[in-house]
CSV table of C-alpha atoms and ligand atoms in Angstrom, one decimal:
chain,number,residue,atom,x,y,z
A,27,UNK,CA,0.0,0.0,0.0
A,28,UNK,CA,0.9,3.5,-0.9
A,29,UNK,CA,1.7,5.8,1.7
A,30,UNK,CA,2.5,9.3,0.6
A,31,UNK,CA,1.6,11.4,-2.7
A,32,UNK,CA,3.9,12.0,-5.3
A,33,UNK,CA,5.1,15.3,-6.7
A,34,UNK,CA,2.4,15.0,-9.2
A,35,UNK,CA,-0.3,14.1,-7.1
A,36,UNK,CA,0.5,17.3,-5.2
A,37,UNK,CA,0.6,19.4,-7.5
A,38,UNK,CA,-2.4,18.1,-9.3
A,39,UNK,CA,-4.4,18.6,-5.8
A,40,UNK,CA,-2.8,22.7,-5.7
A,41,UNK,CA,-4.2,23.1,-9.0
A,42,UNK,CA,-7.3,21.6,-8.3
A,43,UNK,CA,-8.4,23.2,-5.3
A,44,UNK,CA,-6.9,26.7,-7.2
A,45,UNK,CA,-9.9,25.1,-9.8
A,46,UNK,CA,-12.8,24.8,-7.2
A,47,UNK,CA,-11.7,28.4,-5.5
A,48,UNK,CA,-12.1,29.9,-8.7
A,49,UNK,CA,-15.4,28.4,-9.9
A,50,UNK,CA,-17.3,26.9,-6.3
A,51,UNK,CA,-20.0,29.7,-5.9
A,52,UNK,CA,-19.1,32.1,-3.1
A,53,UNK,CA,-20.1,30.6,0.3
A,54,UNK,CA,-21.2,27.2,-1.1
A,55,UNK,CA,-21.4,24.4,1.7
A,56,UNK,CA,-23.1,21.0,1.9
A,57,UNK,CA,-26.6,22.2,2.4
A,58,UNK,CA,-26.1,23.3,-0.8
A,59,UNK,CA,-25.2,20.1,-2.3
A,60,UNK,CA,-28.8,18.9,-2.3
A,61,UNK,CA,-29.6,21.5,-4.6
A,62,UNK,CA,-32.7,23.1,-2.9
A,63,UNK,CA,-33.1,26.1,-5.0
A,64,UNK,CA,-33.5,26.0,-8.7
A,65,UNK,CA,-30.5,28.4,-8.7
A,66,UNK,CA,-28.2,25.9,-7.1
A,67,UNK,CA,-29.0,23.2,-9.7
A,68,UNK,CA,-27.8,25.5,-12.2
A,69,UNK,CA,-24.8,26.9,-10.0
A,70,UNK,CA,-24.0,22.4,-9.9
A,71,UNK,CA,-23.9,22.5,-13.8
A,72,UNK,CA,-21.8,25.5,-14.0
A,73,UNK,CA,-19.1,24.5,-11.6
A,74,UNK,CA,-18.9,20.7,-13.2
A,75,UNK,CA,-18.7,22.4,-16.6
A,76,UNK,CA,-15.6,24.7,-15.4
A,77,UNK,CA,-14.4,22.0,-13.7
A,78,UNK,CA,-14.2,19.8,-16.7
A,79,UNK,CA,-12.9,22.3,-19.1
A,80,UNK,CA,-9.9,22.3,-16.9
A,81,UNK,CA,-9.8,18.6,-16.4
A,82,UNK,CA,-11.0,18.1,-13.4
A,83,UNK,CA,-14.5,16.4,-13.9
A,84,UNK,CA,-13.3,12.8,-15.1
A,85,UNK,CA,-10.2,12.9,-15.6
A,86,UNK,CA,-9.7,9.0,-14.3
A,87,UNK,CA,-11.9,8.0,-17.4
A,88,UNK,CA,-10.3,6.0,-20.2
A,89,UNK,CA,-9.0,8.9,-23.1
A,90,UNK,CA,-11.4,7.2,-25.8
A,91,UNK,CA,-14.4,8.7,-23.3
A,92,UNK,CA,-12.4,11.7,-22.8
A,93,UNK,CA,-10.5,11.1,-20.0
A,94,UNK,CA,-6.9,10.6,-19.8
A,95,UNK,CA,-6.8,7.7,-17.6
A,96,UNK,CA,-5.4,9.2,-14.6
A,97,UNK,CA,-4.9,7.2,-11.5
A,98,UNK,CA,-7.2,6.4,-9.2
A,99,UNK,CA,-6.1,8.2,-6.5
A,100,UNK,CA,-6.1,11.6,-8.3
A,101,UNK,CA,-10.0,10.2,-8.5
A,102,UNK,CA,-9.6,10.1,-4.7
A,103,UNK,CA,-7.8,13.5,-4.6
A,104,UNK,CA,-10.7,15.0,-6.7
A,105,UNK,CA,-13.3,13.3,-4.2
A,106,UNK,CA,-11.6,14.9,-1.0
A,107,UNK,CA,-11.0,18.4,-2.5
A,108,UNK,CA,-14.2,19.1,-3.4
A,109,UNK,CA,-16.1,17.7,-0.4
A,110,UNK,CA,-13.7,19.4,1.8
A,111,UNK,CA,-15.5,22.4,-0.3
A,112,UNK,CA,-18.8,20.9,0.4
A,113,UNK,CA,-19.5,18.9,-2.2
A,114,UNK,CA,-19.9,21.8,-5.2
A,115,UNK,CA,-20.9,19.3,-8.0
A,116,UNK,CA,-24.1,18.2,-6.0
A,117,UNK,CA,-25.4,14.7,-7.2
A,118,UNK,CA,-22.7,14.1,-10.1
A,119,UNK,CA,-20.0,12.8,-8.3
A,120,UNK,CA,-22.3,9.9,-9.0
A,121,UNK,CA,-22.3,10.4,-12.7
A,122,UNK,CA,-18.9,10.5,-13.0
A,123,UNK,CA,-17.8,7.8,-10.1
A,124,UNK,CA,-20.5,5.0,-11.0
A,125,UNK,CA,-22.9,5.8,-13.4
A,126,UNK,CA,-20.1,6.7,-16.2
A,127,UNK,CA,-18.0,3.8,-15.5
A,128,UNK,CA,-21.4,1.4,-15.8
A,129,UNK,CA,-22.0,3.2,-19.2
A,130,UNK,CA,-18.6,2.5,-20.3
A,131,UNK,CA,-18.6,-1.6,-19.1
A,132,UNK,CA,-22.0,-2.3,-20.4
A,133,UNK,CA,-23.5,0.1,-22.4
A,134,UNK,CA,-24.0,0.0,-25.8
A,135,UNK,CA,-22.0,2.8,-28.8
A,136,UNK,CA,-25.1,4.2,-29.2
A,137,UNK,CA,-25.9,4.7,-25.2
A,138,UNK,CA,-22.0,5.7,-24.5
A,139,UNK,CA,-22.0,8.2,-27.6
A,140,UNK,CA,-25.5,9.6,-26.2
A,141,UNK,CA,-24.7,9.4,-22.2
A,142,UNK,CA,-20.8,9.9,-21.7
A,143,UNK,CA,-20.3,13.1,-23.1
A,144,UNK,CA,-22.7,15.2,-21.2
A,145,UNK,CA,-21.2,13.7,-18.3
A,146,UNK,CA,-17.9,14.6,-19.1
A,147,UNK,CA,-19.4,17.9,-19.2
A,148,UNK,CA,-21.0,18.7,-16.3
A,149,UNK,CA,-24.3,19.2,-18.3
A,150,UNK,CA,-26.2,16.7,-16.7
A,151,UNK,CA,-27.6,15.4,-13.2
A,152,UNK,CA,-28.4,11.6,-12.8
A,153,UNK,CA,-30.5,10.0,-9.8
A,154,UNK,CA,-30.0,6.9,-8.6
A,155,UNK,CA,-33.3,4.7,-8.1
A,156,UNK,CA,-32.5,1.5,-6.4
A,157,UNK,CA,-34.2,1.6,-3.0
A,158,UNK,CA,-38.1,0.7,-2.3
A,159,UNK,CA,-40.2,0.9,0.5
A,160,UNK,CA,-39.5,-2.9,0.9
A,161,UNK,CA,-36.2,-3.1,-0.5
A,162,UNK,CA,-33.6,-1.0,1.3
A,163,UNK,CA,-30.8,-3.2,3.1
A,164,UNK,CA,-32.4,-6.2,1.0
A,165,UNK,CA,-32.4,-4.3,-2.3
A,166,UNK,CA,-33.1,-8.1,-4.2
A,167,UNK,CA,-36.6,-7.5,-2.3
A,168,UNK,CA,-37.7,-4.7,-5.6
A,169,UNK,CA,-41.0,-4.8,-6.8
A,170,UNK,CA,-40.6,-2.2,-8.9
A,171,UNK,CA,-42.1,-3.8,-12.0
A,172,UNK,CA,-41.1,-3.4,-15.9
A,173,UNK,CA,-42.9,-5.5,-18.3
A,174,UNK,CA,-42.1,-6.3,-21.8
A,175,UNK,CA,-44.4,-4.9,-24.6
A,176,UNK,CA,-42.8,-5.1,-28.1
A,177,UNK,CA,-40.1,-2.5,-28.3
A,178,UNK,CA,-41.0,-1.3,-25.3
A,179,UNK,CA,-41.1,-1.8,-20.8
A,180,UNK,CA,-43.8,-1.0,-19.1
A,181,UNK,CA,-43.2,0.4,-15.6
A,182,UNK,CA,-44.8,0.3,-12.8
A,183,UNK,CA,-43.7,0.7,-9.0
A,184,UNK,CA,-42.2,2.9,-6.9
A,185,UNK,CA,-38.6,4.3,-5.5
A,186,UNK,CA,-37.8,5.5,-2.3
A,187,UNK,CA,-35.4,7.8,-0.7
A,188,UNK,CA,-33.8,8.8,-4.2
A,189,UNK,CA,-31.5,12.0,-3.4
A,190,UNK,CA,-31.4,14.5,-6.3
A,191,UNK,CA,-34.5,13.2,-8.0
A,192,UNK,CA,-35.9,16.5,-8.3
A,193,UNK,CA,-32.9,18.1,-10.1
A,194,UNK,CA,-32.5,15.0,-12.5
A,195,UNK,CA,-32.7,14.6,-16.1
A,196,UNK,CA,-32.2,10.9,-16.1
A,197,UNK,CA,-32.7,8.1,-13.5
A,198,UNK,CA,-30.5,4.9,-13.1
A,199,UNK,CA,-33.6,2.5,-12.6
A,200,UNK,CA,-33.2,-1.1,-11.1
A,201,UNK,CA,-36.6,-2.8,-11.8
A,202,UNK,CA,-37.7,-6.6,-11.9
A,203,UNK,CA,-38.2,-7.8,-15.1
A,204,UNK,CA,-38.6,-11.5,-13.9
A,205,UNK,CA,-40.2,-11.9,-11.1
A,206,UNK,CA,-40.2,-15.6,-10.8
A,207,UNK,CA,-36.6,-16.0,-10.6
A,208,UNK,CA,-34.7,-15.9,-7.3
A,209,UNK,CA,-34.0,-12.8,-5.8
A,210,UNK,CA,-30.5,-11.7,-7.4
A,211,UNK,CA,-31.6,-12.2,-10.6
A,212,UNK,CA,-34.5,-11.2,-12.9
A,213,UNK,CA,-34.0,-7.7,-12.3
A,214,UNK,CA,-32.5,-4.9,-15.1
A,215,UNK,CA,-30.8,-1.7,-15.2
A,216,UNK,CA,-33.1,1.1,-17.2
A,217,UNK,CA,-32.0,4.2,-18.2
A,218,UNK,CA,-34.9,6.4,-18.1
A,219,UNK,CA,-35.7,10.2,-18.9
A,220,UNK,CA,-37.0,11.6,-16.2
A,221,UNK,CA,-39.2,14.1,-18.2
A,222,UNK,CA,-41.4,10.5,-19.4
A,223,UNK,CA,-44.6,10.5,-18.9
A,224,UNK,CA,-46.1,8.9,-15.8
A,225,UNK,CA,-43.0,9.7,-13.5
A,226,UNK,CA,-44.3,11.7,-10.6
A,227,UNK,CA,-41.2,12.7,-7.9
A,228,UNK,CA,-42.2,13.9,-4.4
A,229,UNK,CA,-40.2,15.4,-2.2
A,230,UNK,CA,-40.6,13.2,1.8
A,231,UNK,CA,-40.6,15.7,4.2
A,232,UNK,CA,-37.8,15.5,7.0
A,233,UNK,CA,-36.6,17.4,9.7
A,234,UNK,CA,-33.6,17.8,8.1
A,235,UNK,CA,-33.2,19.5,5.0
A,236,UNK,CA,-35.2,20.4,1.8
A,237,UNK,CA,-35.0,17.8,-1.3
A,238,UNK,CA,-32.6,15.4,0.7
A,239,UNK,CA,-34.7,12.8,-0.3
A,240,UNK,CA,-37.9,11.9,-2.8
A,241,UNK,CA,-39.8,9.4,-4.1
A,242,UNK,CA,-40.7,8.2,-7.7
A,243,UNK,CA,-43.5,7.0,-8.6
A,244,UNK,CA,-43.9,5.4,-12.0
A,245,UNK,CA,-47.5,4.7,-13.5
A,246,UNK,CA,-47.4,2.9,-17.1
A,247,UNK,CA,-44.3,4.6,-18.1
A,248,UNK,CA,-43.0,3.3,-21.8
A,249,UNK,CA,-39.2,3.3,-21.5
A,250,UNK,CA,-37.8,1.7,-24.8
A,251,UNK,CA,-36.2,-1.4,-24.9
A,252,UNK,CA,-32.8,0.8,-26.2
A,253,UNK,CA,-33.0,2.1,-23.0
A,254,UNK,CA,-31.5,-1.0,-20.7
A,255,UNK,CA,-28.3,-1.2,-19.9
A,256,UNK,CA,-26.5,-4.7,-20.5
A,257,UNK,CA,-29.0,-7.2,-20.6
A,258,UNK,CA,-32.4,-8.3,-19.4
A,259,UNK,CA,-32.5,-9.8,-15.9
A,260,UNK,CA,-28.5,-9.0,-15.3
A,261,UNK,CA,-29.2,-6.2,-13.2
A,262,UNK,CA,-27.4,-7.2,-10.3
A,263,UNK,CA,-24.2,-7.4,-11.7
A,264,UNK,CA,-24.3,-4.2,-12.6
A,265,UNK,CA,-25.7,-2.7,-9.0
A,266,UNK,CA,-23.1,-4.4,-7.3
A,267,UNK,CA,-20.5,-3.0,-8.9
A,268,UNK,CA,-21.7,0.8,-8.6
A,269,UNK,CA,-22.2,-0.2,-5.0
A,270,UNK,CA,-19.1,-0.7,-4.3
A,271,UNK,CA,-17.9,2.4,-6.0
A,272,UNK,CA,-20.2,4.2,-4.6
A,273,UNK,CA,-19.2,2.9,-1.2
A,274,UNK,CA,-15.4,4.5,-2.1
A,275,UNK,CA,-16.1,7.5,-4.2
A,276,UNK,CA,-17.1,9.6,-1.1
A,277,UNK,CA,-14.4,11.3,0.8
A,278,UNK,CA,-16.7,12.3,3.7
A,279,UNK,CA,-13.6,12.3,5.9
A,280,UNK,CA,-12.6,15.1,4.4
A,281,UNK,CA,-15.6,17.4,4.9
A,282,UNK,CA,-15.8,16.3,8.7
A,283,UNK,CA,-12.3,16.8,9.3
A,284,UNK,CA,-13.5,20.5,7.6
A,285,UNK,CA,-16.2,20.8,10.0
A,286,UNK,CA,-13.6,20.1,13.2
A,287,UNK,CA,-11.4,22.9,11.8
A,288,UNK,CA,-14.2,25.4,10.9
A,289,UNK,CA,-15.6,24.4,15.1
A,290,UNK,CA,-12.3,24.9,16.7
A,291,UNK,CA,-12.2,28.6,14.8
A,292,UNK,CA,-16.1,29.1,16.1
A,293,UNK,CA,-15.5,27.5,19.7
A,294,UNK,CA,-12.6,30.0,20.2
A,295,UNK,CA,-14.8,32.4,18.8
A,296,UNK,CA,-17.1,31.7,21.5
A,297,UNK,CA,-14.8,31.7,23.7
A,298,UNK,CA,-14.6,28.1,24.5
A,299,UNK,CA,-10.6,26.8,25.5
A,300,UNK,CA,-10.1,24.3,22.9
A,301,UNK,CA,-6.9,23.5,25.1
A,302,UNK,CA,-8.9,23.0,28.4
A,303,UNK,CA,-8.0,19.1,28.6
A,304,UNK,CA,-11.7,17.7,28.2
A,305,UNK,CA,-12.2,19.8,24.9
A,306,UNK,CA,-9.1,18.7,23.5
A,307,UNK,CA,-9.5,15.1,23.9
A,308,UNK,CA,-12.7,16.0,22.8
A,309,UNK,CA,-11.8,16.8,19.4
A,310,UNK,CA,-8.5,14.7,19.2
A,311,UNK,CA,-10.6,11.6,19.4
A,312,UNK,CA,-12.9,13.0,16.3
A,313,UNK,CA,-10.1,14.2,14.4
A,314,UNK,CA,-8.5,10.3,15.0
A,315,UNK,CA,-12.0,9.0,13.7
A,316,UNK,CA,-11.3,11.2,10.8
A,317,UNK,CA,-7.9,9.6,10.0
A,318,UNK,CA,-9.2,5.9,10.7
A,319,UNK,CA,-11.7,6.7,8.0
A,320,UNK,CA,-9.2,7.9,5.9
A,321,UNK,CA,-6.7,5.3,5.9
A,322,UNK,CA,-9.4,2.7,5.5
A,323,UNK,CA,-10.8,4.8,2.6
A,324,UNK,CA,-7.3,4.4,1.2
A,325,UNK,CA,-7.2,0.8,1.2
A,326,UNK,CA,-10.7,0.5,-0.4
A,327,UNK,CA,-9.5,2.4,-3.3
A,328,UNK,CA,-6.0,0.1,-3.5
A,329,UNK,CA,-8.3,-3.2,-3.2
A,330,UNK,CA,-10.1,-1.4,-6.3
A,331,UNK,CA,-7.1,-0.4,-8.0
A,332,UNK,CA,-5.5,-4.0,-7.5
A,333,UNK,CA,-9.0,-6.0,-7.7
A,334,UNK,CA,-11.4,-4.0,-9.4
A,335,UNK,CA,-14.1,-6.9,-10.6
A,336,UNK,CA,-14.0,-8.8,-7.0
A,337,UNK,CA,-15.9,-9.1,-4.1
A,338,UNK,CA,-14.2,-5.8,-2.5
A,339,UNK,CA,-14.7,-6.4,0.9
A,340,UNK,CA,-12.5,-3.3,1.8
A,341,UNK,CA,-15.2,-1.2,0.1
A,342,UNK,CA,-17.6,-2.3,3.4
A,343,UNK,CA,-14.8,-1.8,5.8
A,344,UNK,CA,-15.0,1.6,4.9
A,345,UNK,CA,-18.0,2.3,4.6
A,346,UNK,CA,-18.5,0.9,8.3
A,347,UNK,CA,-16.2,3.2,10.0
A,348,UNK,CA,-17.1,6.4,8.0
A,349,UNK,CA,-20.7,6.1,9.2
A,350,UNK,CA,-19.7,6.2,13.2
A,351,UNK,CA,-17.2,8.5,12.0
A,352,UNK,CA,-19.4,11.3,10.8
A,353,UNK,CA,-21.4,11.0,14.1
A,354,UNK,CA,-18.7,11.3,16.2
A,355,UNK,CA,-17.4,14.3,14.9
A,356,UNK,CA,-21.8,15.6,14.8
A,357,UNK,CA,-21.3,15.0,18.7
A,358,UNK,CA,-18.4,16.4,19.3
A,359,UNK,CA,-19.4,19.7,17.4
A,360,UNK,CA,-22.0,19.3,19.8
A,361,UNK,CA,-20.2,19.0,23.0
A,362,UNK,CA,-17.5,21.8,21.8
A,363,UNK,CA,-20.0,24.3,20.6
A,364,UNK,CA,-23.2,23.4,22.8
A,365,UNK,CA,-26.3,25.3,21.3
A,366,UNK,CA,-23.9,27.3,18.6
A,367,UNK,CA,-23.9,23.8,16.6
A,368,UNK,CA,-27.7,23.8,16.3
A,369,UNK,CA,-27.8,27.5,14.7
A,370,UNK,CA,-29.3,26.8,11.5
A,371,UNK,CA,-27.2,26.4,8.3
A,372,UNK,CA,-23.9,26.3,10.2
A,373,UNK,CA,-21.6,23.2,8.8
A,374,UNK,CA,-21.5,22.1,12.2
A,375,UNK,CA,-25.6,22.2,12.0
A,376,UNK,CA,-24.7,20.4,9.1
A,377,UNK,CA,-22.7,17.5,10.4
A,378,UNK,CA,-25.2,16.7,12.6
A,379,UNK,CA,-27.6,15.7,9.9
A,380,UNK,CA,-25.2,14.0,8.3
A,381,UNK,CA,-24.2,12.0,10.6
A,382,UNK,CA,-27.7,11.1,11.5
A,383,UNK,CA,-28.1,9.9,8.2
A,384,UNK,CA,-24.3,8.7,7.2
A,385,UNK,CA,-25.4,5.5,9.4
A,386,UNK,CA,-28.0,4.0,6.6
A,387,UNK,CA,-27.4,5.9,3.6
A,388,UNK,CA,-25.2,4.1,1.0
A,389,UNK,CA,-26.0,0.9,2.8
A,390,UNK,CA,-26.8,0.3,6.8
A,391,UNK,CA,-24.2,-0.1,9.1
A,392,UNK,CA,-25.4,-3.3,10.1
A,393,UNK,CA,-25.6,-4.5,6.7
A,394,UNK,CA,-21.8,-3.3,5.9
A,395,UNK,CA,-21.2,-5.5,9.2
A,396,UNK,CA,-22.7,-8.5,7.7
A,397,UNK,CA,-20.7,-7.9,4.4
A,398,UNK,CA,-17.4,-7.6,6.1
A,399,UNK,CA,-18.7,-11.2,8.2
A,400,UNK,CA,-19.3,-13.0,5.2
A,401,UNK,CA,-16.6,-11.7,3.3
A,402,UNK,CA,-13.6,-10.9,5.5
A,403,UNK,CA,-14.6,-13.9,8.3
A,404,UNK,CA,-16.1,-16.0,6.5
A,405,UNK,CA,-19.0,-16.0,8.3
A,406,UNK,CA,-22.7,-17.6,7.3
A,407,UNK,CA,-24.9,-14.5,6.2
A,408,UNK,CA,-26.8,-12.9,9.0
A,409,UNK,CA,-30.8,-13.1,9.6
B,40,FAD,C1,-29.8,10.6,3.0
B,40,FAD,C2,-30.1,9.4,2.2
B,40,FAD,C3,-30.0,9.4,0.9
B,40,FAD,C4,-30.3,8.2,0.1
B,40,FAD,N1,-30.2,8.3,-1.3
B,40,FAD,C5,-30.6,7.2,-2.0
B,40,FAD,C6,-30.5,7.3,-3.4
B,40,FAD,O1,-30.2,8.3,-4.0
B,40,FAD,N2,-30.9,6.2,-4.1
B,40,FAD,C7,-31.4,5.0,-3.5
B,40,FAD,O2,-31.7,4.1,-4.2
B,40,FAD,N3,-31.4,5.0,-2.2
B,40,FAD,C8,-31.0,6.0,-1.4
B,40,FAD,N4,-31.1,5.9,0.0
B,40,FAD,C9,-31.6,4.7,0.6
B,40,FAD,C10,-30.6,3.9,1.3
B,40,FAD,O3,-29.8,3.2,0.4
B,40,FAD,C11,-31.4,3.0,2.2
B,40,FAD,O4,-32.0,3.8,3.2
B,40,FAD,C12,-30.5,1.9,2.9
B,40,FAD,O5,-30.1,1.0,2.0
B,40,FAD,C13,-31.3,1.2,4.0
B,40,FAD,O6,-32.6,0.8,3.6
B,40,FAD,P1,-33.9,1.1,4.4
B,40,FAD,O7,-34.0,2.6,4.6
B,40,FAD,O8,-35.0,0.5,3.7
B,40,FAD,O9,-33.7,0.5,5.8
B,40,FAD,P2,-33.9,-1.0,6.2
B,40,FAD,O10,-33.4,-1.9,5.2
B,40,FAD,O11,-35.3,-1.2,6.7
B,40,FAD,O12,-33.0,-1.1,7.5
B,40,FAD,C14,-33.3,-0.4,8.7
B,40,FAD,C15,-32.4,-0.9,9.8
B,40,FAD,O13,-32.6,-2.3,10.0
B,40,FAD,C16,-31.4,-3.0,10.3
B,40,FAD,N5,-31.2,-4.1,9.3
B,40,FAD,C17,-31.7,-4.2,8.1
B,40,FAD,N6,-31.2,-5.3,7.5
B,40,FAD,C18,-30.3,-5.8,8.3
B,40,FAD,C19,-29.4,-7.0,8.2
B,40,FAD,N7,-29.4,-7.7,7.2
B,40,FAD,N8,-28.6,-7.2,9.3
B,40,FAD,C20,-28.6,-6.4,10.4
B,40,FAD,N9,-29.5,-5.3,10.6
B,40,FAD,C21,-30.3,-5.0,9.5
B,40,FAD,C22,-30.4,-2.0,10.3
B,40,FAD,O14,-30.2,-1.4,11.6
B,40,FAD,C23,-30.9,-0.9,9.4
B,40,FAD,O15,-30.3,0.4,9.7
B,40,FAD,C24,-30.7,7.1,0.8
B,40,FAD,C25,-30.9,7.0,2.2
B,40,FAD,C26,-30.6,8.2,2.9
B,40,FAD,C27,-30.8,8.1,4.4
């Protein structure tokens, strides 16, 4: 495993965060990210456009999709520079993280010539639309129901929790298209417009933030056959491979270990002693959270780099220590701060909704545990 940066990869991270400086909106933070306000959707497209003009957007893409095949840890670099800035390209980190690189693998000319290059971009916001009411933890529970006709699916069902639905042209639909085959199979990857008629997205109300989350329902939408990606009821292949991308595509250690710096300036602001022995070991233990999550965020992306089409069990481990880790640092913003950290729109306000949420989005805790069991200990699979 590799443990420093090169020369290059320095200097590619100075130039990048000069890139985000120069083109993140003024004041943009996380809250942001969710795109609220019509005005921050288009403020997403024109920060992923400038960032791609200087070849920052996708750089780690192969050069025949306009890339230039840089390494994946100046993907990683990318990922930790801009969510230290708060995440400034909103949702399409996941366009160009998983839902490119599952264009590329198993899309067809026609669907790469139409898809990639928008992405490459910044012109375009993809949803994700894999969860269901039912089928959360055990996604391979979807109902969500496309049916055959001619040239043609017929879809019927519904999504849950889909972030950035509202702000999407296109959604990265898992539906059953068998359902009398087991579980993990019988189900297909549609890519569908999200101006088709008979989509209806709702925004679910929480005590959180405005559009965090929607839900889609479909009633007799016609999504054409040219629309799946790969082939019919190999859906899962597919899914399990963005999940583990998605899983290390996310540098959320780097925004929290933002947030501790931003509350140690408040705190002494407020005139809290950040060197009074209980503060500091306070903060020391989140700032150590923030490292663990890092280093194991490191060694997901080597287990990618070194086995990209496996099991990636690494991906899990992750994924199960930056959950606790983006609570941790919610409470100790809490503890440091006291009420100050509930003042609305503050990024330690922030962290504490995302670290309520950081525990079952992109796969529950519990369920990353069971992963890790199976895979790692070789374990029987849990209940
Ligand atoms: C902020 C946010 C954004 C999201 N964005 C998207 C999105 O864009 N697209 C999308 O498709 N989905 C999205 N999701 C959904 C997310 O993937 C699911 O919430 C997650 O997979 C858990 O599913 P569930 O909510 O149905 O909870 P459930 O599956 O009902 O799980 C609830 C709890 O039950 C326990 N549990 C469940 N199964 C097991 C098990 N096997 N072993 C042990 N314990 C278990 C765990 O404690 C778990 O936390 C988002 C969720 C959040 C919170």
């Amino acid at each position: 495993m590799k443990l420093d940066w090169t020369d290059e990869e320095t200097e590619f991270r100075a130039a990048l965060r000069a890139s985000i400086q120069t083109n993140a909106r003024p004041g943009w933070t996380l809250d942001d990210r969710d795109m609220p306000e019509p005005a921050d959707v288009e403020a997403v497209k024109r920060f992923c456009a400038a960032l791609g003009e200087d070849g920052f957007l996708t750089p780690h893409w192969p050069r025949a999709y306009g890339g230039r095949e840089a390494s994946p840890w100046e993907q990683l670099i990318i990922s930790e520079e801009t969510w230290r800035a708060g995440e400034p390209r909103g949702g399409q980190y996941m366009n160009t993280n998983w839902i490119g690189p599952a264009l590329m693998a198993h899309g067809t000319s026609d669907q790469q010539a139409q898809y990639l290059t928008p992405i490459t971009k910044g012109e375009v916001n993809w949803c994700q639309g894999f969860s269901e009411p039912d089928a959360g933890s055990d996604l391979a529970a979807l109902r969500c129901r496309a049916v055959r006709d001619g040239d043609t699916y017929v879809v019927n069902g519904q999504k849950v929790w889909t972030s950035y639905a509202h702000a999407a042209e296109y959604c990265f639909l898992l539906v059953r298209t068998d359902p009398d085959s087991p579980k993990r199979e019988g189900n297909t990857i549609l890519l569908v417009p999200m101006a088709t008629p008979g989509i209806e997205v709702r925004e679910i109300p929480n005590p959180y933030a405005h559009h965090l989350i929607h839900e889609i329902l479909f009633t007799d939408v016609i999504v054409p056959v040219s629309c799946r990606l790969g082939d019919e009821n190999r859906g899962w292949d597919i899914v399990r491979n963005a999940l583990a991308n998605e899983r290390v595509g996310i540098a959320r250690h780097a925004h929290s270990e933002h947030v501790l710096d931003r509350t140690v300036s408040d705190a002494t602001n407020h005139g809290v002693d950040v060197d009074d022995p209980s503060v500091a070991d306070t903060l020391g233990m989140a700032y150590a959270w923030c490292e663990a999550a890092r280093a194991m965020n490191y060694v997901a992306v080597a287990e990618r780099i070194s086995d990209p089409h496996g099991s990636r069990p690494m991906a899990a481990v992750s994924r199960s220590i930056t959950g606790p880790m983006e609570r941790e640092v919610a409470w100790a913003c809490q503890e440091v701060l006291g009420d100050q950290a509930l003042a609305g729109g503050t990024e330690a306000d922030r962290q504490v909704v995302t670290g309520t949420t950081a525990m079952i989005a992109a796969g529950a805790y519990e369920v990353q545990l069971d992963l890790i069991g199976r895979l790692c200990l070789d374990l029987p699979r849990g209940k």
